[in-house]
Amino acid sequence: MDWGQLWEIVSAPDNVPIVAMLFLVPFFTWYGFRQALANDRLIERLSKDPELAKTHHRKVEPYREGWSQKLYVWPHLLRVEFLAAIIVTVILMIWSITLNAPLEEPANPNLTMNPAKAPWYFLGLQEMLVYFDPWIAGVVMPTFILLGLIIIPYVDTNPLGNGYYTFRQRKFAILTFLFGFFVLWLSMVFIGTFIRGPGWMWFWPGQTWDHHRLVFEVNRDLNEIFGIVNQPWVGLFGAAAVGLYFVVFGWLTHKLFVWNDFNRKIFQQMTLVQYLTLQTFLLVMWALPVKIILRLVFRIKYVMVTPWFNI
Amino acid sequence: MNDDEKSVTPEPESDESGSQRPTSLIDRLKKGLSPFIAKGKKDLRAAKDYKRTQVWKSVFRHKLDETPRNRALAVLTNVFLHLQPAKVNRDAIRFGFTWGMGGITLYLFIVLTITGVFLMFYYHPTKGQAYLDIMYLHNDVPFGGLLRNMHRWGAHLMIITVWLHMFRVFLTGSYKTPREFNWSIGVILLVLTLLLSFTGYLLPDDQLGFWAVTVGTNMARATPLLGHEGPFGSLLGMTAYNDVRFALLGGSIVDANALLRAYIWHCIAIPLILAVFLTVHFWRVRKDGSISGPAPVMLESEMKFPRK
């Protein structure tokens, strides 16, 4: 265990935000889910007791007869905002006094940094480069992530859970978002920051960064396993493999989507365009973990090889 | 009032009596000034009741007594506060529901704008000079180090708060009807925030920024059709000197032009674009019915689907 190495990574000034996120994200997840589960218990109680549902104020927040539902922004909200601004300023001041922003040697194109890392918030994309060619990891995937985020409200036709925390009523949406945010985005950022060392090789936390380390990986393409080596058969085989992925995972996603009665009801309300859009983005999303497993477990580099591009 | 008049009235009498005593200079001065002194005393008295002066009334457009009407007017008649409604949901003020991350993001954007403007006074976007400027700023300018640190850490913090803001909006389902479009605007704001941070990364012109931006922009080479190493790029005549990466960097390597471009995107173009989207974002928050909740829970038996 090389504590010095670990400290060097954790205490690098630009890594401090990620260390902060290690605490902030679990806290807010717990905080949100605590309220979601409280609401879920209320929902269960109310759906069992229609009489209560008619009279209950339907919130878990404290409620007293005669309380005005609305408060004046001045002073009630502005006081909170002012306090928040002061607290953020104090935190930022203390952080800025105690820790200096990084400044390394002047830029030198002849002296390559190893590892050369992108800013921490883009390390997820850089980590994706291990599993996909740059045109997918650097261009197609970011585009799909952003478009995927934008279309969320237009494909999520579930009318429940609008404006309150709940898990029970939105299981599919919440689990998908958590999978994308935690597993595919944040964990990749953490791996890119804490795990990847010189040569973008895998170093466990506390393992010394050995700049002369060599790893002999024998990666092969999927078609080579099947003994197909000549074009155009390689390309056609790859296209078939990708097509098979879309069919199989499309079917699996569909099964997952119509898992229970409630979801089937939601599915019935969707238009074909909404459903196909959802499927497309989910399939592109699943492709990342699938490719990670293919690469890390089965040592497969490309699934589809063509003269112009590889997947 | 009466006191003033008494002190002034004896003067004309002595004048009219036509006494031989020549009027002293002091007396004449007193007499000449007395109307002004009277006015001054009047002003002083009025100043005690300053809220009735014309100046005060012209600036502050309503009274400040603690009445419901004035509490509403305090928000509605203030250009900075009228972004907010006069009244909000009692439960929406609770930290538990909102987490306050959107507001903190706005506050950080303001802090970054202010510290950023100060930084611009000390910075030349020129190869060679840029690095020296940062050294100078950090070591010699009074509070320069603090200024730069606040800008850097504020930027990192802003990215975290944007992510947490999105996370909260998702968990509370606040992107649902009628707030769909505002969620999309929010995603664009997320992109702009990341781009702001990324373009700022190069500006110190040190090894960290240089290689981070080199790694980042190298991906643009692989853009399908538009990058010279991307699929079908070379078929369309893309080279290192005319592809999308060249347009981003103003050259085929990260050099002086890239520094200037990063500087202009960072300080002018992206903040302006972001300000426009920010305006729409806030406007829509209000027009879509203010903060989404905490709304009363809805039961499955009451589910209604909107008509398409």
XYZ file of C-alpha atoms in Angstrom:
619
model
C 0.000 0.000 0.000
C 1.568 3.226 -1.176
C -0.071 5.897 0.980
C 2.116 8.604 -0.516
C 0.822 7.815 -3.998
C -2.770 7.763 -2.786
C -2.338 11.092 -1.029
C -0.730 12.582 -4.113
C -3.826 11.735 -6.173
C -6.449 12.592 -3.576
C -4.835 15.894 -2.605
C -4.138 17.105 -6.153
C -5.961 20.456 -6.098
C -8.097 19.722 -9.135
C -9.183 16.387 -7.674
C -10.639 18.018 -4.579
C -14.056 18.547 -6.236
C -14.290 14.819 -6.944
C -13.365 13.966 -3.374
C -16.088 16.405 -2.323
C -18.537 14.645 -4.636
C -17.715 11.319 -2.980
C -19.502 12.753 0.046
C -22.028 15.121 -1.550
C -23.605 12.685 -4.011
C -24.286 9.866 -1.504
C -25.616 12.415 0.978
C -28.080 13.966 -1.454
C -29.092 10.567 -2.787
C -29.920 9.465 0.750
C -31.610 12.783 1.418
C -33.825 12.549 -1.674
C -34.656 8.892 -1.184
C -35.578 9.400 2.450
C -38.303 11.783 1.293
C -39.247 9.544 -1.623
C -39.807 6.591 0.685
C -41.790 8.726 3.137
C -44.039 9.826 0.264
C -44.328 6.218 -0.907
C -45.605 5.150 2.508
C -48.170 7.964 2.376
C -49.221 6.937 -1.137
C -49.695 3.352 0.012
C -51.788 4.452 2.983
C -53.961 6.708 0.838
C -54.541 4.179 -1.916
C -55.695 1.641 0.653
C -58.084 4.110 2.274
C -60.110 6.114 -0.292
C -61.966 7.966 2.471
C -58.715 9.271 3.926
C -57.539 10.168 0.419
C -60.464 12.561 0.078
C -59.595 14.570 3.163
C -55.847 14.228 3.578
C -53.661 17.164 2.575
C -51.410 14.662 0.784
C -48.013 15.845 1.856
C -45.544 14.536 4.366
C -44.628 18.062 5.420
C -46.132 19.217 8.718
C -49.544 20.738 8.283
C -51.845 22.663 10.568
C -55.327 23.942 9.972
C -55.305 27.688 9.466
C -51.780 27.906 8.165
C -51.688 30.036 5.072
C -50.525 27.915 2.174
C -48.352 30.693 0.800
C -45.726 32.885 2.387
C -44.325 36.209 1.301
C -41.066 35.951 -0.586
C -39.942 38.986 1.338
C -38.796 38.191 3.967
C -39.253 34.410 4.142
C -37.522 33.258 0.956
C -35.094 36.161 0.564
C -33.795 35.523 4.072
C -32.990 31.924 3.098
C -31.361 33.016 -0.156
C -29.276 35.627 1.611
C -28.111 33.087 4.158
C -27.273 30.606 1.406
C -25.222 33.247 -0.413
C -23.284 33.999 2.770
C -22.630 30.327 3.489
C -21.448 29.659 -0.082
C -19.203 32.735 0.087
C -17.680 31.590 3.369
C -17.056 28.080 2.027
C -15.531 29.474 -1.164
C -13.366 31.934 0.778
C -12.023 29.303 3.170
C -11.405 26.895 0.291
C -9.589 29.637 -1.661
C -7.451 30.737 1.277
C -6.372 27.239 2.249
C -5.835 25.702 -1.168
C -4.090 27.193 -4.170
C -5.347 26.648 -7.695
C -2.918 24.440 -9.607
C -0.290 26.007 -11.812
C 2.255 23.739 -13.406
C 5.211 24.387 -15.680
C 4.581 26.584 -18.719
C 2.911 24.746 -21.584
C 5.424 22.668 -23.493
C 4.283 20.689 -26.529
C 7.556 18.739 -26.470
C 7.072 17.396 -22.965
C 4.048 15.118 -22.884
C 2.338 14.761 -19.517
C 1.824 11.134 -18.580
C -0.979 10.584 -17.852
C -2.440 13.528 -19.791
C -5.874 13.905 -18.312
C -8.841 16.008 -19.393
C -10.527 18.221 -16.754
C -12.170 16.002 -14.149
C -15.735 16.506 -15.423
C -14.747 15.124 -18.842
C -12.832 12.124 -17.481
C -15.873 9.941 -18.079
C -15.524 10.605 -21.800
C -11.781 10.000 -21.687
C -12.338 6.692 -19.862
C -14.801 5.750 -22.603
C -11.914 5.954 -25.069
C -10.697 2.646 -23.669
C -13.843 0.935 -24.875
C -14.741 2.852 -28.020
C -12.939 4.601 -30.836
C -12.683 8.385 -30.451
C -15.485 9.096 -32.916
C -17.901 7.214 -30.659
C -16.464 8.088 -27.243
C -15.680 11.704 -28.036
C -18.407 12.715 -30.452
C -21.315 10.276 -30.798
C -21.681 9.378 -27.119
C -21.628 12.973 -25.786
C -24.177 13.918 -28.434
C -26.397 11.016 -27.424
C -25.996 11.830 -23.714
C -27.121 15.430 -24.244
C -29.917 14.616 -26.680
C -30.966 11.806 -24.365
C -31.221 14.210 -21.451
C -33.163 16.707 -23.538
C -35.755 14.161 -24.689
C -36.406 12.724 -21.207
C -39.563 14.803 -20.582
C -40.952 13.913 -23.999
C -40.606 10.133 -23.677
C -41.452 9.820 -19.998
C -45.239 9.667 -20.317
C -45.813 8.646 -16.714
C -47.982 11.458 -15.275
C -47.323 10.468 -11.654
C -44.566 11.892 -9.486
C -44.854 15.417 -10.829
C -43.435 17.730 -8.199
C -42.791 15.352 -5.299
C -40.199 12.743 -4.391
C -41.305 9.208 -5.080
C -39.689 5.951 -6.061
C -42.660 3.571 -6.194
C -44.479 5.494 -8.903
C -41.472 6.044 -11.177
C -39.270 2.990 -10.731
C -38.190 2.610 -14.354
C -37.365 6.285 -14.865
C -35.471 6.673 -11.601
C -33.503 3.445 -11.901
C -32.519 4.308 -15.483
C -31.383 7.781 -14.454
C -29.432 6.460 -11.465
C -27.775 3.855 -13.680
C -26.755 6.518 -16.186
C -25.674 9.086 -13.610
C -23.892 6.842 -11.108
C -22.637 3.823 -13.045
C -22.002 5.294 -16.469
C -21.018 8.855 -15.616
C -19.784 9.368 -12.045
C -18.059 6.006 -11.631
C -16.242 6.604 -14.925
C -15.129 9.995 -13.625
C -13.873 8.341 -10.430
C -12.036 5.635 -12.395
C -10.489 8.253 -14.671
C -9.326 10.261 -11.677
C -8.254 7.734 -9.084
C -7.540 4.538 -10.994
C -5.977 5.514 -14.301
C -2.241 6.142 -14.114
C 0.603 6.491 -16.623
C -0.254 5.115 -20.031
C -3.890 5.171 -18.917
C -3.242 1.828 -17.204
C -5.295 0.476 -14.342
C -3.677 1.169 -10.941
C -5.659 0.322 -7.821
C -5.823 3.108 -5.241
C -2.610 2.929 -3.246
C -0.694 1.115 -5.980
C 2.468 2.950 -7.012
C 2.319 4.607 -10.426
C 5.028 2.743 -12.278
C 5.950 4.651 -15.414
C 7.773 1.650 -16.858
C 4.969 -0.813 -16.291
C 4.118 -2.988 -19.250
C 0.876 -4.821 -19.677
C 0.649 -7.544 -22.282
C -2.941 -7.577 -23.346
C -3.981 -9.691 -26.246
C -7.075 -8.010 -27.586
C -8.879 -9.511 -30.499
C -11.852 -8.588 -32.609
C -15.058 -10.522 -32.367
C -14.772 -11.814 -35.928
C -11.328 -13.317 -35.226
C -12.840 -15.556 -32.568
C -15.120 -16.949 -35.231
C -12.234 -17.283 -37.693
C -13.535 -14.707 -40.140
C -10.652 -12.613 -41.425
C -11.479 -11.402 -44.932
C -13.532 -8.409 -45.993
C -16.338 -7.991 -46.841
C -17.318 -10.905 -44.598
C -15.719 -9.262 -41.572
C -17.828 -6.146 -42.064
C -20.995 -8.106 -42.756
C -20.394 -10.294 -39.731
C -19.868 -7.178 -37.608
C -23.042 -5.584 -38.930
C -24.906 -8.773 -38.089
C -23.414 -8.784 -34.583
C -24.441 -5.180 -34.003
C -27.878 -5.945 -35.427
C -28.161 -8.931 -33.122
C -27.249 -6.703 -30.176
C -30.037 -4.283 -31.095
C -32.589 -7.060 -31.451
C -31.667 -8.936 -28.278
C -31.210 -5.911 -26.078
C -34.214 -4.186 -27.600
C -36.258 -7.210 -26.624
C -34.738 -7.288 -23.125
C -35.343 -3.561 -22.668
C -38.918 -4.015 -23.762
C -39.433 -6.854 -21.262
C -37.939 -4.678 -18.563
C -40.112 -1.763 -19.583
C -43.401 -3.664 -19.429
C -42.409 -5.459 -16.229
C -45.601 -4.738 -14.275
C -49.207 -3.676 -14.787
C -48.519 -0.050 -14.128
C -45.743 0.113 -16.704
C -47.926 -1.653 -19.269
C -50.533 1.034 -18.739
C -47.856 3.692 -19.384
C -46.649 1.799 -22.441
C -50.149 1.764 -23.918
C -50.247 5.554 -23.769
C -46.989 6.002 -25.664
C -46.910 6.861 -29.323
C -44.699 4.797 -31.606
C -42.305 7.709 -32.038
C -41.962 8.109 -28.286
C -41.337 4.405 -27.798
C -38.786 4.070 -30.602
C -36.924 7.170 -29.427
C -36.757 5.775 -25.920
C -35.546 2.407 -27.216
C -32.842 4.010 -29.386
C -31.369 6.016 -26.547
C -31.580 3.152 -24.068
C -29.854 0.809 -26.527
C -27.029 3.280 -27.085
C -26.756 3.608 -23.320
C -26.608 -0.161 -22.705
C -23.912 -0.388 -25.375
C -21.400 1.163 -22.994
C -21.612 -1.420 -20.188
C -21.833 -4.202 -22.786
C -18.667 -2.975 -24.451
C -16.939 -2.581 -21.069
C -17.685 -6.195 -20.201
C -16.652 -7.423 -23.656
C -13.381 -5.572 -23.282
C -12.488 -6.232 -19.668
C -13.763 -9.801 -19.387
C -13.504 -11.210 -22.890
C -10.644 -9.029 -24.212
C -12.596 -8.151 -27.328
C -11.601 -4.894 -28.985
C -13.994 -4.413 -31.885
C -17.344 -5.950 -32.587
C -17.595 -4.572 -36.085
C -14.622 -3.895 -38.338
C -14.990 -2.059 -41.639
C -12.450 -0.244 -43.794
C -13.914 3.116 -42.724
C -14.759 2.752 -39.068
C -14.756 0.238 -36.254
C -17.228 -0.279 -33.461
C -42.027 77.976 12.493
C -42.830 80.629 15.067
C -39.309 80.776 16.386
C -37.953 81.583 12.975
C -40.426 84.338 12.303
C -39.678 86.035 15.611
C -35.981 86.170 14.954
C -36.533 87.600 11.510
C -39.254 90.188 12.258
C -37.255 92.685 14.318
C -34.917 93.373 11.416
C -37.292 95.304 9.109
C -38.375 97.535 12.036
C -34.884 98.777 12.665
C -34.502 99.538 8.983
C -37.695 101.528 8.680
C -36.957 103.621 11.806
C -34.240 105.286 9.787
C -31.861 105.483 12.766
C -28.508 107.210 12.300
C -26.623 104.087 13.135
C -25.259 102.848 9.821
C -26.339 99.301 9.203
C -23.426 97.086 10.026
C -22.139 94.624 7.514
C -22.987 91.782 9.871
C -26.582 92.921 10.136
C -26.966 93.252 6.433
C -25.486 89.816 5.962
C -27.835 88.418 8.589
C -30.765 90.017 6.892
C -29.761 88.794 3.478
C -29.146 85.246 4.665
C -32.156 84.890 6.906
C -34.492 83.474 4.225
C -31.867 80.850 3.353
C -31.354 79.968 7.009
C -35.073 79.576 7.387
C -35.121 77.291 4.349
C -32.175 75.308 5.685
C -33.888 74.723 8.998
C -36.962 73.632 7.149
C -34.856 71.163 5.108
C -33.251 69.797 8.231
C -36.636 69.152 9.724
C -37.744 67.515 6.508
C -34.620 65.344 6.515
C -35.760 63.792 9.755
C -38.754 62.565 7.817
C -36.644 61.555 4.811
C -39.078 58.999 3.516
C -41.360 61.808 2.357
C -38.745 63.603 0.303
C -39.039 63.716 -3.442
C -35.697 61.961 -3.895
C -36.632 59.077 -1.643
C -40.035 58.658 -3.204
C -38.582 58.694 -6.695
C -36.140 55.874 -5.852
C -38.276 53.719 -3.595
C -41.679 53.402 -5.025
C -43.601 52.277 -1.989
C -43.643 52.562 1.792
C -41.775 50.161 3.959
C -44.281 49.601 6.726
C -44.805 45.945 7.475
C -48.016 45.491 5.612
C -48.793 42.599 3.267
C -49.056 45.037 0.402
C -45.586 46.434 0.997
C -44.083 42.967 1.350
C -45.434 42.121 -2.072
C -44.319 45.448 -3.529
C -40.793 44.999 -2.149
C -40.369 42.080 -4.543
C -42.492 43.280 -7.439
C -40.998 46.762 -7.759
C -37.365 45.668 -7.589
C -35.714 44.739 -10.851
C -33.447 42.149 -9.232
C -36.093 40.588 -7.047
C -39.045 40.624 -9.423
C -37.635 37.421 -10.866
C -39.452 35.880 -7.947
C -43.170 35.841 -7.229
C -44.623 37.845 -4.364
C -45.615 34.694 -2.551
C -44.305 31.144 -2.539
C -45.560 27.795 -1.403
C -44.900 27.362 2.318
C -43.300 23.935 1.873
C -41.208 24.986 -1.117
C -38.968 27.078 1.116
C -37.840 23.992 3.006
C -34.272 23.035 2.154
C -35.313 19.397 1.976
C -37.364 19.821 -1.155
C -35.304 22.203 -3.287
C -31.746 21.746 -1.989
C -31.268 25.305 -3.298
C -28.807 24.152 -5.933
C -30.240 26.215 -8.793
C -30.008 29.403 -6.767
C -26.491 28.566 -5.604
C -25.509 27.957 -9.227
C -26.771 31.427 -10.165
C -24.906 32.933 -7.227
C -21.700 31.161 -8.259
C -22.171 32.412 -11.824
C -22.331 35.964 -10.457
C -19.260 35.404 -8.267
C -17.416 33.980 -11.287
C -18.407 36.928 -13.451
C -17.130 39.429 -10.899
C -13.864 37.631 -10.118
C -13.467 36.951 -13.831
C -13.705 40.643 -14.711
C -11.036 41.427 -12.104
C -8.830 38.675 -13.523
C -9.158 40.164 -17.001
C -7.440 43.335 -15.779
C -4.257 41.340 -15.181
C -4.286 38.936 -18.088
C -3.078 39.051 -21.698
C -4.222 36.157 -23.896
C -0.811 35.976 -25.501
C 1.517 33.007 -25.644
C 4.378 33.566 -23.197
C 2.775 36.554 -21.518
C -0.235 34.608 -20.253
C 1.762 32.334 -17.960
C 3.763 35.279 -16.590
C 0.532 37.142 -15.910
C -0.726 34.258 -13.803
C 2.574 34.137 -11.893
C 2.393 37.882 -11.335
C -1.233 37.666 -10.310
C -0.595 34.846 -7.910
C 2.541 36.216 -6.264
C 2.502 40.010 -6.504
C -0.988 41.397 -7.020
C -2.668 42.125 -3.669
C -5.297 39.417 -3.114
C -4.505 38.161 -6.635
C -4.032 34.608 -5.432
C -7.323 34.690 -3.577
C -9.030 36.065 -6.678
C -7.710 33.299 -8.914
C -8.438 30.583 -6.359
C -12.008 31.800 -5.933
C -12.494 31.774 -9.691
C -11.113 28.259 -10.040
C -12.871 26.661 -7.086
C -16.066 28.561 -7.810
C -16.059 27.077 -11.307
C -15.609 23.530 -9.993
C -18.288 24.100 -7.388
C -20.646 25.410 -10.059
C -20.363 22.192 -12.050
C -21.161 20.153 -8.946
C -24.162 22.330 -8.086
C -25.474 22.123 -11.665
C -25.325 18.323 -11.502
C -27.020 18.233 -8.114
C -29.675 20.674 -9.365
C -30.442 18.346 -12.269
C -30.472 15.384 -9.922
C -33.061 17.044 -7.672
C -35.210 18.128 -10.610
C -35.170 14.567 -11.884
C -35.948 12.946 -8.529
C -38.948 15.214 -7.977
C -40.216 14.685 -11.534
C -40.157 18.425 -12.027
C -39.419 18.088 -15.739
C -42.913 16.776 -16.368
C -45.714 18.810 -17.938
C -45.686 21.815 -18.133
C -41.930 22.104 -17.520
C -40.594 19.896 -20.350
C -39.132 22.730 -22.368
C -37.413 24.288 -19.372
C -35.631 20.998 -18.666
C -34.273 21.090 -22.212
C -33.083 24.656 -21.706
C -31.455 23.433 -18.515
C -29.518 20.758 -20.402
C -28.192 23.450 -22.739
C -27.147 25.483 -19.697
C -25.311 22.402 -18.438
C -23.398 22.143 -21.719
C -22.539 25.842 -21.620
C -21.328 25.535 -18.022
C -19.035 22.656 -18.973
C -17.767 24.557 -22.016
C -17.104 27.653 -19.910
C -15.043 25.611 -17.509
C -13.234 23.816 -20.311
C -12.273 26.971 -22.210
C -11.038 28.501 -18.950
C -8.808 25.499 -18.345
C -6.400 26.493 -21.132
C -5.982 30.131 -20.115
C -3.140 29.771 -17.539
C -1.176 28.292 -20.449
C 0.493 25.715 -18.201
C 1.141 22.019 -18.766
C -2.103 21.012 -17.047
C -4.325 23.163 -19.248
C -2.348 22.575 -22.398
C -2.531 18.783 -22.250
C -6.101 18.702 -21.008
C -7.195 20.797 -23.969
C -4.983 18.799 -26.322
C -6.633 15.577 -25.153
C -10.076 17.185 -25.324
C -9.776 18.665 -28.771
C -8.030 15.610 -30.216
C -11.404 13.915 -30.008
C -12.731 16.483 -32.475
C -10.360 14.991 -35.074
C -12.495 11.887 -35.015
C -15.798 13.621 -35.691
C -17.657 11.632 -38.321
C -17.613 13.471 -41.677
C -16.114 16.666 -40.225
C -12.859 15.401 -38.698
C -9.882 14.237 -40.692
C -9.524 11.014 -38.673
C -13.231 10.385 -38.313
C -15.311 7.955 -40.355
C -15.638 9.208 -43.955
C -13.743 12.390 -43.035
C -10.893 11.877 -45.481
C -13.368 10.908 -48.186
C -14.887 14.366 -47.810
C -11.480 15.998 -48.164
C -10.856 16.661 -44.485
C -7.257 17.276 -43.472
C -5.657 18.530 -40.267
C -5.841 22.008 -41.783
C -9.511 22.331 -42.597
C -11.451 20.065 -40.266
C -13.585 20.903 -37.242
C -10.608 20.718 -34.863
C -8.816 23.337 -36.941
C -11.839 25.585 -36.564
C -11.865 25.135 -32.800
C -8.165 25.783 -32.320
C -7.487 28.246 -35.116
C -4.617 25.966 -36.100
C -3.524 22.365 -36.221
C -1.997 22.452 -32.716
C -2.913 24.113 -29.423
C -1.001 27.356 -29.846
C -1.388 31.149 -29.756
C -4.591 31.171 -31.802
C -6.144 28.499 -29.613
C -5.314 30.589 -26.558
C -6.968 33.652 -28.056
C -10.016 31.683 -29.155
C -10.382 30.033 -25.763
C -10.103 33.475 -24.155
C -12.798 35.050 -26.317
C -15.159 32.081 -25.989
C -14.535 32.032 -22.250
C -14.867 35.735 -21.471
C -17.351 36.988 -24.025
C -19.144 34.560 -26.304
C -20.207 31.766 -23.951
C -21.184 34.052 -21.038
C -23.382 36.067 -23.423
C -25.036 32.968 -24.855
C -25.424 31.570 -21.363
C -27.028 34.796 -20.142
C -29.640 34.531 -22.886
C -30.519 30.934 -22.012
C -30.438 31.798 -18.315
C -33.021 34.513 -18.916
C -35.282 32.097 -20.740
C -34.754 29.496 -18.013
C -35.835 31.832 -15.210
C -38.666 33.316 -17.219
C -40.007 29.853 -17.918
C -39.711 28.869 -14.259
C -42.159 31.665 -13.490
C -44.395 31.150 -16.492
C -44.601 27.402 -15.932
C -46.021 28.034 -12.493
C -42.975 28.651 -10.281
C -41.323 25.847 -8.349
C -42.917 22.481 -8.995
C -43.665 21.486 -5.466
C -43.757 19.905 -3.082
C -46.984 18.992 -4.826
C -49.685 16.887 -3.199
C -49.069 13.242 -4.064
C -51.218 11.796 -6.833
C -52.590 8.278 -6.655
C -52.558 5.716 -9.423
C -56.356 5.632 -9.397
C -56.446 9.343 -10.258
C -54.021 9.093 -13.140
C -55.041 11.110 -16.177
C -53.151 11.159 -19.420
C -52.853 14.427 -21.281
C -54.423 14.493 -24.714
C -51.918 14.352 -27.518
